[in-house]
CSV table of C-alpha atoms and ligand atoms in Angstrom, one decimal:
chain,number,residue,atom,x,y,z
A,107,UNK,CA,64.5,70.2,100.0
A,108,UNK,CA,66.7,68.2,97.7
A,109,UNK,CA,67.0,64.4,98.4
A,110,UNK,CA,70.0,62.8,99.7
A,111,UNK,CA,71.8,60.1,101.3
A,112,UNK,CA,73.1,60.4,104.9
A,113,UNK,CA,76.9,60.1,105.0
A,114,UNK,CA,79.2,57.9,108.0
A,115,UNK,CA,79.1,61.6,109.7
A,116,UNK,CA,76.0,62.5,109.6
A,117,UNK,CA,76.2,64.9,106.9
A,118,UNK,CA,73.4,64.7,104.6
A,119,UNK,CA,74.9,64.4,100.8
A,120,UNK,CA,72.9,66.3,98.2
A,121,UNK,CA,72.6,65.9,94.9
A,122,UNK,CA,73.0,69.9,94.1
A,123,UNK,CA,76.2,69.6,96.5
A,124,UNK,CA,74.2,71.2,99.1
A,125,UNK,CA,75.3,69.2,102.5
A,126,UNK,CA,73.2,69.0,105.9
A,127,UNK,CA,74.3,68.6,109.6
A,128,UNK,CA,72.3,67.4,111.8
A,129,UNK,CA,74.4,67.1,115.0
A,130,UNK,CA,73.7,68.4,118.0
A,131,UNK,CA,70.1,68.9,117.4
A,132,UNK,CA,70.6,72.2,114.7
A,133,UNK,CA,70.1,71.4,110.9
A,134,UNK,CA,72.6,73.3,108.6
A,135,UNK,CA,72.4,73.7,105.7
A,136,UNK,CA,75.7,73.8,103.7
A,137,UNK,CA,75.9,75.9,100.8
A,138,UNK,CA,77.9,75.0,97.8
A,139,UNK,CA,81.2,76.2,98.2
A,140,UNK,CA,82.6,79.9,96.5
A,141,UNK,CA,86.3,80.5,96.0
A,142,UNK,CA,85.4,83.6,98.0
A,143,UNK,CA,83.2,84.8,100.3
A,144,UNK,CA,82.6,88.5,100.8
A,145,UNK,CA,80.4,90.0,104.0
A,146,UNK,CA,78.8,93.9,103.3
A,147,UNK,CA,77.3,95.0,100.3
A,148,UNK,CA,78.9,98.5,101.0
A,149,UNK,CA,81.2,100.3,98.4
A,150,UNK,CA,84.0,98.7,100.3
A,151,UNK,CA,82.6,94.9,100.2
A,152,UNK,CA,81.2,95.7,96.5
A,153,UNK,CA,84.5,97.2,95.1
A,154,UNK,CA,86.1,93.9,96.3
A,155,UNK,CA,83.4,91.4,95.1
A,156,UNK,CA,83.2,93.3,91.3
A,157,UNK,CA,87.4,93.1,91.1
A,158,UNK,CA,87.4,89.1,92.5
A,159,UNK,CA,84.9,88.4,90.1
A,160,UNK,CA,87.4,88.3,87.2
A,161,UNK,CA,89.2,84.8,88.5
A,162,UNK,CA,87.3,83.6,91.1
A,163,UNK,CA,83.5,82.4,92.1
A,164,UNK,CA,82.4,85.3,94.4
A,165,UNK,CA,79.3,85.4,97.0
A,166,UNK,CA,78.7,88.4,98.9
A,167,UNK,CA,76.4,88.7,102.0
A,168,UNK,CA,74.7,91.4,102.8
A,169,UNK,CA,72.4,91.6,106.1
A,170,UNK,CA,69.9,94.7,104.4
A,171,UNK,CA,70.3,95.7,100.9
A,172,UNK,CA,73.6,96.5,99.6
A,173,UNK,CA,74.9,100.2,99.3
A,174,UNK,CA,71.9,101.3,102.0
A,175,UNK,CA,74.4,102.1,104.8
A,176,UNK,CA,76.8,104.6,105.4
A,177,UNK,CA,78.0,104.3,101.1
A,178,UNK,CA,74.6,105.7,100.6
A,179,UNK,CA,74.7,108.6,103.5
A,180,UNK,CA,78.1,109.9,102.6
A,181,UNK,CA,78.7,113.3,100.4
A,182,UNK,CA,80.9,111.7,97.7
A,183,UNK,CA,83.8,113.7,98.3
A,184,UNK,CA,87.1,112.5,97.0
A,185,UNK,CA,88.9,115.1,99.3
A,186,UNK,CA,92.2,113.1,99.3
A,187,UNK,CA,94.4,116.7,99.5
A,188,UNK,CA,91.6,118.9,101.3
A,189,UNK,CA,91.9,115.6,104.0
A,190,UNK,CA,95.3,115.3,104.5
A,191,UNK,CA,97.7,116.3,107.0
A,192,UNK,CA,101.0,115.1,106.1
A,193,UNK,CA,102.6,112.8,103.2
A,194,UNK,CA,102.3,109.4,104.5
A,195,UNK,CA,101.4,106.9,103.3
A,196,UNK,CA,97.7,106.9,104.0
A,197,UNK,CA,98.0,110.3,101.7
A,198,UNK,CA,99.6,108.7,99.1
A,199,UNK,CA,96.9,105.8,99.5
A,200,UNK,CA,94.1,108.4,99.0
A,201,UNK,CA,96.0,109.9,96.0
A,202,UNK,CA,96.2,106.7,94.4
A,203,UNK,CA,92.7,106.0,94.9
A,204,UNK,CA,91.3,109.5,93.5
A,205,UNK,CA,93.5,109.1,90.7
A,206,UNK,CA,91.5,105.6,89.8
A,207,UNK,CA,87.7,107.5,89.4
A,208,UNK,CA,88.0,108.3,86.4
A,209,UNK,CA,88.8,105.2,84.5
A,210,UNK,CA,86.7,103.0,87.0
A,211,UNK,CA,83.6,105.4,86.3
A,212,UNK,CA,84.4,104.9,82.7
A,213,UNK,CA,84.1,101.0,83.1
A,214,UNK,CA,81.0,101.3,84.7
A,215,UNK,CA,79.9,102.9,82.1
A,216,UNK,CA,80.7,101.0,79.5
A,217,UNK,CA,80.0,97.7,81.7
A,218,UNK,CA,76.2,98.9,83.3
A,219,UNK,CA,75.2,102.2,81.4
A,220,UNK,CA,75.2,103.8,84.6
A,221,UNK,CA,76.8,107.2,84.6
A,222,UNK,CA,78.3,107.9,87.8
A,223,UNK,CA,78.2,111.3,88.3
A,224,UNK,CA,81.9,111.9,88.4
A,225,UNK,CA,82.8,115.2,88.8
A,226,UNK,CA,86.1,116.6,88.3
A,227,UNK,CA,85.6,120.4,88.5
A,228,UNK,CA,87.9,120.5,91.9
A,229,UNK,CA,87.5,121.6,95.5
A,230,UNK,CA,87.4,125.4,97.4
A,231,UNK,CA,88.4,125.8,100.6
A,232,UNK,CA,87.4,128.9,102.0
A,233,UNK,CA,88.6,131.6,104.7
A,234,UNK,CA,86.8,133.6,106.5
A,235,UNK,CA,90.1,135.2,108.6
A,236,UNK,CA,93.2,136.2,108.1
A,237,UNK,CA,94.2,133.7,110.3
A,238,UNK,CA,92.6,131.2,108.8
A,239,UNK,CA,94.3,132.2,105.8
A,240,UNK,CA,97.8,131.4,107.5
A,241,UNK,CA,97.1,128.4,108.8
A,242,UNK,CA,96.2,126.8,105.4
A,243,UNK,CA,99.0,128.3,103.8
A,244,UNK,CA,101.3,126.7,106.4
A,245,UNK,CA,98.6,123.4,106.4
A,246,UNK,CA,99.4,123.0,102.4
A,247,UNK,CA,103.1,124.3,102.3
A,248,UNK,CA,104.2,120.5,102.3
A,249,UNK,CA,101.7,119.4,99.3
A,250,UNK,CA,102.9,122.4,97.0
A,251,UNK,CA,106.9,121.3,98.0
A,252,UNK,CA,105.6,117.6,96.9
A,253,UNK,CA,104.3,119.3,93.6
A,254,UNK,CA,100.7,118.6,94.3
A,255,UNK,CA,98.4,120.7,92.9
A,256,UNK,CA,97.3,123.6,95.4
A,257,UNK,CA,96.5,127.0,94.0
A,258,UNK,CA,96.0,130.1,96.7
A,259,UNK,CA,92.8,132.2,95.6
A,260,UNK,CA,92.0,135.8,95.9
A,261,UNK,CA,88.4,136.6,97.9
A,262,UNK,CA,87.5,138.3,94.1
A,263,UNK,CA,88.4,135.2,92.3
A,264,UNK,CA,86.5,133.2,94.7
A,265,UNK,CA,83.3,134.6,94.2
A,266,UNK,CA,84.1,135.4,90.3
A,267,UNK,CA,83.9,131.1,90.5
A,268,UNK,CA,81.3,130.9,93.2
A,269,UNK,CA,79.0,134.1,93.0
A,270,UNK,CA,76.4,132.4,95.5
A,271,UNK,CA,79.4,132.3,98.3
A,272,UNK,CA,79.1,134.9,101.0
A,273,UNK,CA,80.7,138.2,100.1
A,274,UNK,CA,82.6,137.5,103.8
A,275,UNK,CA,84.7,135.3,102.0
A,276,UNK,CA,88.5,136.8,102.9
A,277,UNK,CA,90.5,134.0,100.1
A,278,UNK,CA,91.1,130.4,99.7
A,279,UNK,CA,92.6,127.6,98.0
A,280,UNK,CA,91.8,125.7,95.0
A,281,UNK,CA,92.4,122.0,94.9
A,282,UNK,CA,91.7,121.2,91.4
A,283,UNK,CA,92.1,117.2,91.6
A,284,UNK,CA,90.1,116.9,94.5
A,285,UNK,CA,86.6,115.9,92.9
A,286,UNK,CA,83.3,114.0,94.1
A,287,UNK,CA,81.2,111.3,93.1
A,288,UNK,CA,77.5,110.6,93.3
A,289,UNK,CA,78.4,107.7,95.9
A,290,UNK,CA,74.4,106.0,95.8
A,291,UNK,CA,75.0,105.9,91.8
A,292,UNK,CA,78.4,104.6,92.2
A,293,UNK,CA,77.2,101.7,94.5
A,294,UNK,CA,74.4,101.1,92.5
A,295,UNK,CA,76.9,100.6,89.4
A,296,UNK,CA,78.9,99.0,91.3
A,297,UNK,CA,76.0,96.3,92.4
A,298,UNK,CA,74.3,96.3,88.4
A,299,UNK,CA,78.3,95.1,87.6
A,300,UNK,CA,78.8,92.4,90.4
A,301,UNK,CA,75.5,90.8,88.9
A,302,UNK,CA,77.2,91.3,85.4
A,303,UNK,CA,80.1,89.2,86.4
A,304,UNK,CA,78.6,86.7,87.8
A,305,UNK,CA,78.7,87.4,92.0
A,306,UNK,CA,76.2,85.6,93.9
A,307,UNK,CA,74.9,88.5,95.8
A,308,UNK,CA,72.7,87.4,98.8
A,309,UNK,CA,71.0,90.3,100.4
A,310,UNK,CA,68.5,90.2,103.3
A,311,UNK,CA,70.9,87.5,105.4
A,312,UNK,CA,72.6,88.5,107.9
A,313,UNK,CA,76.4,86.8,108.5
A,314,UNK,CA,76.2,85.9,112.8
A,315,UNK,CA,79.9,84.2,112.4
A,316,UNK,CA,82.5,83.1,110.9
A,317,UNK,CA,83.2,79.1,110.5
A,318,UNK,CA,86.6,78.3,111.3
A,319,UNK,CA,88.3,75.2,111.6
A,320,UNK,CA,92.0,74.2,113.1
A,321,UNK,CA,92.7,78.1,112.4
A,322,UNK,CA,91.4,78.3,109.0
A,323,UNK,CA,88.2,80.2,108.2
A,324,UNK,CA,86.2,78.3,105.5
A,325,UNK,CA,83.2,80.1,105.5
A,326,UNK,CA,80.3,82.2,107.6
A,327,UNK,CA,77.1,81.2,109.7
A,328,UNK,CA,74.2,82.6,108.5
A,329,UNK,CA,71.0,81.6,110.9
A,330,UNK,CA,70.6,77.8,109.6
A,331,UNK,CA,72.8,78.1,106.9
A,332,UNK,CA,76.7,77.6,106.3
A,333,UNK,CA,78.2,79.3,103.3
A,334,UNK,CA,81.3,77.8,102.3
A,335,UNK,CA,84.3,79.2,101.0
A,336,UNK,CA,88.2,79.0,100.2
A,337,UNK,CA,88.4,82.4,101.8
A,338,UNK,CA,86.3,85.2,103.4
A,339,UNK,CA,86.7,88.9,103.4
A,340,UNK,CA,85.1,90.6,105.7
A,341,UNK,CA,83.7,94.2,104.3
A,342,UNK,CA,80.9,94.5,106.7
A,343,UNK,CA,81.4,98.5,107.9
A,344,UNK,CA,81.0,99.8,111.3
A,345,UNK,CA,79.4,96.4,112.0
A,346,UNK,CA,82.8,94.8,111.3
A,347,UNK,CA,83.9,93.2,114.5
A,348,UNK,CA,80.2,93.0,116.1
A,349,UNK,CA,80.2,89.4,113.7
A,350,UNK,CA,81.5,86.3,115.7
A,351,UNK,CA,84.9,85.9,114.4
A,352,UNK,CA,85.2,82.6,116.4
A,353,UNK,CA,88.9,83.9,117.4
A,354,UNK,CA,90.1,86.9,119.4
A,355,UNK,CA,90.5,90.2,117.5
A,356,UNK,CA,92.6,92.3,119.3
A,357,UNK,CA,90.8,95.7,118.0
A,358,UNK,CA,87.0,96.7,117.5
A,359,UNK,CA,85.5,98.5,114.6
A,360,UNK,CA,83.0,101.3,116.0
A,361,UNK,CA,80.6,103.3,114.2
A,362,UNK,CA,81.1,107.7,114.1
A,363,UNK,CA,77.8,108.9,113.7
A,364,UNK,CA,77.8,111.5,110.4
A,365,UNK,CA,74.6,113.8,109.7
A,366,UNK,CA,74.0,115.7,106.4
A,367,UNK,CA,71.5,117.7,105.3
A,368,UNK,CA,70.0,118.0,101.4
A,369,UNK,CA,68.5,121.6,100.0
A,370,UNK,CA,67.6,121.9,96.8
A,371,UNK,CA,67.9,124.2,94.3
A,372,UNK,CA,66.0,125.1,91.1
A,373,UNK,CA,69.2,124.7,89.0
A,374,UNK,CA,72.8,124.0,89.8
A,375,UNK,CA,73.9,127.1,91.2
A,376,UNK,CA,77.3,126.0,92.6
A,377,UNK,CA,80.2,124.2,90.7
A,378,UNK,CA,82.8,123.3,93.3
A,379,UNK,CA,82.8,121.1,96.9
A,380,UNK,CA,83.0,123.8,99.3
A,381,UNK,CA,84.7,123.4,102.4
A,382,UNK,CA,84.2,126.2,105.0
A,383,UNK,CA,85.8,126.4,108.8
A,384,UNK,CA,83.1,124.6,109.6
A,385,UNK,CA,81.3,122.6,107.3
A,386,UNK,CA,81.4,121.6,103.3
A,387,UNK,CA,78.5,121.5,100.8
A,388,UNK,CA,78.7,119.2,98.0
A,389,UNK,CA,76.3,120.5,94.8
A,390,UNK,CA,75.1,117.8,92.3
A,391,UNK,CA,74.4,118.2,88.9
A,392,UNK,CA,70.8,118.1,89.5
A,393,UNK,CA,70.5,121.0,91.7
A,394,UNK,CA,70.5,119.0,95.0
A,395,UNK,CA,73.1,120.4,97.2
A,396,UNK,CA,74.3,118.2,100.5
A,397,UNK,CA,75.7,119.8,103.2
A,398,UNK,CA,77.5,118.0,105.7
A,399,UNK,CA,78.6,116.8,107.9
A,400,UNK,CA,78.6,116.7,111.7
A,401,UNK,CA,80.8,113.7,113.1
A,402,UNK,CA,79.8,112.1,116.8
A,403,UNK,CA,80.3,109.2,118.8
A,404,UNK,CA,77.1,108.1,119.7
A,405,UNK,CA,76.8,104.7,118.8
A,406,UNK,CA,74.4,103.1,116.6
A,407,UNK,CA,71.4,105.6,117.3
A,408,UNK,CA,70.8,106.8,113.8
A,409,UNK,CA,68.5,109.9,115.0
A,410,UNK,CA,69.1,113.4,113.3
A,411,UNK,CA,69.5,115.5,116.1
A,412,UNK,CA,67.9,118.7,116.2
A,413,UNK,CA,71.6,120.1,117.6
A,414,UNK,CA,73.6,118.8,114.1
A,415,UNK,CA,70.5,120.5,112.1
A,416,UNK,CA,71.3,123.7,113.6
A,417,UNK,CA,74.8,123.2,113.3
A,418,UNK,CA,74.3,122.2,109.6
A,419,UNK,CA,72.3,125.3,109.0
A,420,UNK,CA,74.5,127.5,110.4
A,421,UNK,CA,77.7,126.3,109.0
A,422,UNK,CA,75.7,126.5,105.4
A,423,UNK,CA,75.3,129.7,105.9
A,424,UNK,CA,78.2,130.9,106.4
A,425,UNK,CA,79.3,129.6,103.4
A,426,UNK,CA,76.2,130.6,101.5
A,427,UNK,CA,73.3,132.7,103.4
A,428,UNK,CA,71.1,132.0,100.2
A,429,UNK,CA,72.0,128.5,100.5
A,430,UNK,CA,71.6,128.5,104.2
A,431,UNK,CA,68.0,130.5,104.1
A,432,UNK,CA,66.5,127.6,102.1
A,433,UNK,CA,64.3,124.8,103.6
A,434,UNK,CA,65.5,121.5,103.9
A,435,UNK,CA,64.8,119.0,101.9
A,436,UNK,CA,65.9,116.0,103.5
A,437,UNK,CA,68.2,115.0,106.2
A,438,UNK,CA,70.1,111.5,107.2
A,439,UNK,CA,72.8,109.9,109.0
A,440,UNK,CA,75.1,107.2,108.5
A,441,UNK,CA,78.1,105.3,110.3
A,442,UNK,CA,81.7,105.5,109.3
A,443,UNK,CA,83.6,102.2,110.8
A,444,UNK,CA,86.3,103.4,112.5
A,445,UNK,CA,89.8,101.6,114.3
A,446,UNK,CA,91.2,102.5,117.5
A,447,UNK,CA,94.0,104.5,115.4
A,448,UNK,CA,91.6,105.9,112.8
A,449,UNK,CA,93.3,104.3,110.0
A,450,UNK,CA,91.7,101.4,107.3
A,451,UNK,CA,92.6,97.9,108.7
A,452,UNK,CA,93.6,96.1,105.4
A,453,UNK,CA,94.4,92.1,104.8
A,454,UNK,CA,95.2,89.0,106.6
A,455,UNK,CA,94.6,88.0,110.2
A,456,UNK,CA,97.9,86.7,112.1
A,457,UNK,CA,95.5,83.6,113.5
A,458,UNK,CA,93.0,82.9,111.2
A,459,UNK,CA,93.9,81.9,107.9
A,460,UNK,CA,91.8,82.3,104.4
A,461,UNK,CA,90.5,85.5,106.1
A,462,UNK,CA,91.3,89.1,104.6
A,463,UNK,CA,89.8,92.3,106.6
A,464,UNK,CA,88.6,95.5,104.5
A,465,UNK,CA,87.3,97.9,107.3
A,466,UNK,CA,87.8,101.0,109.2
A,467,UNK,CA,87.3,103.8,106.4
A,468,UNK,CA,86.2,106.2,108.8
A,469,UNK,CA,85.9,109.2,106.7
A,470,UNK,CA,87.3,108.1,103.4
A,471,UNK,CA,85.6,104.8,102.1
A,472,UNK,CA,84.6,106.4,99.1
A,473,UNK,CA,87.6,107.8,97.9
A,474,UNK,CA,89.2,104.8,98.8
A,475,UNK,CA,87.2,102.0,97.8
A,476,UNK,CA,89.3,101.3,94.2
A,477,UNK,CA,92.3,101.4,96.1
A,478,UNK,CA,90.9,98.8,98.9
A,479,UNK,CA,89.5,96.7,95.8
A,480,UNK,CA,93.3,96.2,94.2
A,481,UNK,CA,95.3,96.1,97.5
A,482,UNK,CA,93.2,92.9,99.0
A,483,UNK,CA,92.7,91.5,95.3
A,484,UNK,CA,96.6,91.7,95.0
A,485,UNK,CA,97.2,90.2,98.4
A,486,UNK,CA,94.1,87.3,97.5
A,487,UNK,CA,96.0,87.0,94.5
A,488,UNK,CA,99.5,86.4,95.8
A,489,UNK,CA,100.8,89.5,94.0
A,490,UNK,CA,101.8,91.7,97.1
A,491,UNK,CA,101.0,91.8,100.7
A,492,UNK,CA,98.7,94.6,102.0
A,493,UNK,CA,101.3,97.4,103.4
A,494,UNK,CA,102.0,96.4,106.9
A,495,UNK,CA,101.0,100.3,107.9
A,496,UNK,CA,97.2,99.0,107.1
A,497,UNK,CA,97.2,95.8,108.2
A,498,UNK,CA,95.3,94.3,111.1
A,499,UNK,CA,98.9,92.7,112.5
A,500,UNK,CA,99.9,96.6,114.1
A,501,UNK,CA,96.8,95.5,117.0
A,502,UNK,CA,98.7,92.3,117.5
A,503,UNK,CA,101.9,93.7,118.1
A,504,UNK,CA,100.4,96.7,120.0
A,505,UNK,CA,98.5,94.0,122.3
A,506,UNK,CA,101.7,91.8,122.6
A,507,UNK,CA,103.4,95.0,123.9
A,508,UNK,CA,105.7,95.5,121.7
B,130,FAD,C1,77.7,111.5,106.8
B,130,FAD,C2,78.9,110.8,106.1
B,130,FAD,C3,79.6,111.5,105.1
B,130,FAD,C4,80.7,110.8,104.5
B,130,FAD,N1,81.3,111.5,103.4
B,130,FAD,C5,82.3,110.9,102.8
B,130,FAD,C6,82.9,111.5,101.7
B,130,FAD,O1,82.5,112.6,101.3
B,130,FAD,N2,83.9,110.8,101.0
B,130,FAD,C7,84.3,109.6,101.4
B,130,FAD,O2,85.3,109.0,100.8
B,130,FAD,N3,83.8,109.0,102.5
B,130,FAD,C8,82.8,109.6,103.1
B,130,FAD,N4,82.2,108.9,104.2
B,130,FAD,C9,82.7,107.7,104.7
B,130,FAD,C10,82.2,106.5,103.8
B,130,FAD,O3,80.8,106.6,103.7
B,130,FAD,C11,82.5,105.2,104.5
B,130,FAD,O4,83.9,105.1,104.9
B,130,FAD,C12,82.2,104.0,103.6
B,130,FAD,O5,80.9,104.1,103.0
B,130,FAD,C13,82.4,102.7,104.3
B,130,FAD,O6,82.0,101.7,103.4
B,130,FAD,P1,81.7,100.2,103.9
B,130,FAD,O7,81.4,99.4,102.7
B,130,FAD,O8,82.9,99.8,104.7
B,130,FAD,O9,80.5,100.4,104.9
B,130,FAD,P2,78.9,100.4,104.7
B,130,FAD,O10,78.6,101.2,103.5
B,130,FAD,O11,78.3,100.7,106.0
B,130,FAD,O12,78.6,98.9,104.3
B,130,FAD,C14,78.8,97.8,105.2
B,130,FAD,C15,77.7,96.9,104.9
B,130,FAD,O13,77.8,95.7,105.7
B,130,FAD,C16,76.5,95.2,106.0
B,130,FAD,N5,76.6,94.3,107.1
B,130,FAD,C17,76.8,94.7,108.4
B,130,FAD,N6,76.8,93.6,109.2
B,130,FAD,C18,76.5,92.5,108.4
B,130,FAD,C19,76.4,91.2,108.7
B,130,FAD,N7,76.4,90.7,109.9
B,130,FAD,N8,76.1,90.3,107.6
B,130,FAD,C20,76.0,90.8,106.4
B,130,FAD,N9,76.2,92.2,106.1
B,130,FAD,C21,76.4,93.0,107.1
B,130,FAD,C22,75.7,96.5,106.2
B,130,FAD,O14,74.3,96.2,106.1
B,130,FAD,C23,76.3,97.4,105.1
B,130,FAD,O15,75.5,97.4,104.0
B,130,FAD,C24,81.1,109.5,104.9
B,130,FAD,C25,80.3,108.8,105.8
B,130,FAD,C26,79.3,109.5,106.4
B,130,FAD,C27,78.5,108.7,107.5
């Protein structure tokens, strides 16, 4: 421990700026302070750190290791049309985000040597029922009108693009924007290019609260050790609001169990995301081929149920029965962080100040991690306010009654 001299207070001084308390019986430690302090090595927390660390000092704490949690289990998908269900602004959040891949995976490129695995060639959605035909037709009616790209397909032309796709296949549509990415190489990029510019990442520490004093949060608890910090953002996923805040939040972050499956095949033998009516697959460049993905509330119990297998199987092969016939490879689930309203909660907290919130991507936190990155580094940075829509101050007036 580095020598010091014991302050009026009782804080400890340290000659590396390290500072101890030693009231009430419990030694901590004081870190040097950061201008920021970010919690979860996920996309999310990652995105924000790697964007801060262009004017500020950045730390980010991470309980595991970063990227292992539900940024590593998701399919990649940047589905912001095959998602959306009206042209709000979440949709035009999405959109803005997609539209971001491609120069971001080109910086991390360029910054890391790590490619990636951007993949632009577009998304099917498939019908198996006239029906089902209709209701997409109607479903997409508004995106076509708002000149987004949206092009109906013929079963032949389908399967002239997909020849491993069942020959049920009635037609579809073709959503040519709507890419994926290989989200564990894009968080591991994403990590390799924090380092680069110089964010302390501490991994293996776990944040149990936040410190906050006369309103203001000026850092987080982490066992014996205070990390300090101008200002905290608070990334930490479906774990979000289990972390002492210290102050009354009027919402909690809960976790949506998601379960994929991997098969494998010898080469790439599909070239599109494929959504069915009741499943999607997601085919990689190395032959790997995810499909996915059930979604249930059931808590933090990270079992693969025999139940989503079978539904996974099933809902593979209907898109695919070759696909569908194959053994699996591998299997995992992961927790998307979701609000009470299913929306992100973005930016500051009515009664605590110097903290910012980046949670609730539910289903999107891929797609939307650039987006999430620029709107909280723009709000850090004094250059605009996170849209109210997103931000955590709708829960206050909701609670308030109003
Ligand atoms: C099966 C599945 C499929 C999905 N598919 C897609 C898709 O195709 N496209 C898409 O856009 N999105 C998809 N998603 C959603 C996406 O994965 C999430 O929205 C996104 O990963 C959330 O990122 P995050 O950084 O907020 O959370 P996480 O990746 O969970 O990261 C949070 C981090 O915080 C850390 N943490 C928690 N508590 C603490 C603490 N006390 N102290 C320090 N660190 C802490 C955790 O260890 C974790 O590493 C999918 C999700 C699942 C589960």
């Amino acid at each position: 421990m580095t020598v010091g001299a014991l302050t009026p207070c009782g804080l400890l001084q340290l000659r590396n700026f390290v500072t101890t308390s030693v009231c009430n019986s419990i030694e901590i430690v004081t870190e040097m302070a950061t201008d920021v302090i970010v919690i979860g090595g996920g996309v999310i927390g990652l995105s924000i750190a790697r964007e801060l660390a262009l004017d500020h000092t950045v730390s980010l704490i991470e309980r595991g290791r970063c990227g292992q949690e539900a940024s590593s289990a998701a399919a990649g998908m940047l589905g912001a049309q095959a998602e959306a269900y009206g042209d709000d602004l979440f949709f035009r959040t999405c959109v803005e985000s997609r539209e971001m891949f491609p120069e971001l995976a080109a910086s991390l490129l360029d910054e890391t040597g790590i490619d990636v695995g951007l993949d632009l060639a577009g998304t099917l959605l498939l019908s198996f029922s006239e029906a089902d035909i209709a209701a997409r037709s109607q479903r997409f009616a508004w995106q076509k009108a708002a000149g987004f790209e949206i092009e109906q397909l013929s079963a032949a032309e389908i399967r002239r693009e997909e020849p491993f796709i069942s020959t049920d296949v009635l037609g579809g549509f073709y959503l040519p924007k709507d890419g994926q990415i290989d989200n564990r190489k894009l968080v591991h990029a994403l990590q390799r290019s924090c380092e680069l510019r110089g964010v302390k990442l501490v991994e293996e520490t776990a944040v149990d609260g936040l410190a906050v004093e006369n309103g203001k949060v000026n850092g987080v608890f982490a066992g014996k050790e205070k990390f300090a910090a101008d200002k905290v953002v608070l990334a930490a996923g479906a774990w979000g609001t289990e972390i002492n805040a210290g102050f009354d939040l009027p919402f909690i972050i809960r976790p949506m169990r998601g379960q994929i499956l991997q098969f494998r095949t010898a080469k790439q033998l599909f070239k599109h995301v494929i959504v069915g009516p009741r499943g999607y697959i997601v085919p990689r460049s190395d032959g790997r081929v995810l499909s996915g993905a059930t979604m249930d509330d059931a808590g933090f119990d990270a079992s693969v149920t025999n139940e989503a297998t079978a539904h996974l199987i099933e809902s593979t092969a209907e898109i695919s029965p070759s696909l569908g016939a194959l053994k699996v490879q591998d299997s995992w689930t992961g927790f998307r962080p979701f609000a009470p309203d299913r929306m992100p909660v973005f930016g500051r907290v009515p009664n605590a100040e110097n903290l910012l919130l980046a949670l609730g991507h539910f289903r999107n936190g891929i797609l939307l991690s650039p987006v999430t990155a620029k709107l909280i580094a723009n709000d850090l940075r004094g250059i605009a306010a996170v849209p109210t829509e997103f931000s955590p101050s709708r829960f206050y007036s909701a609670a308030m009654g109003s």
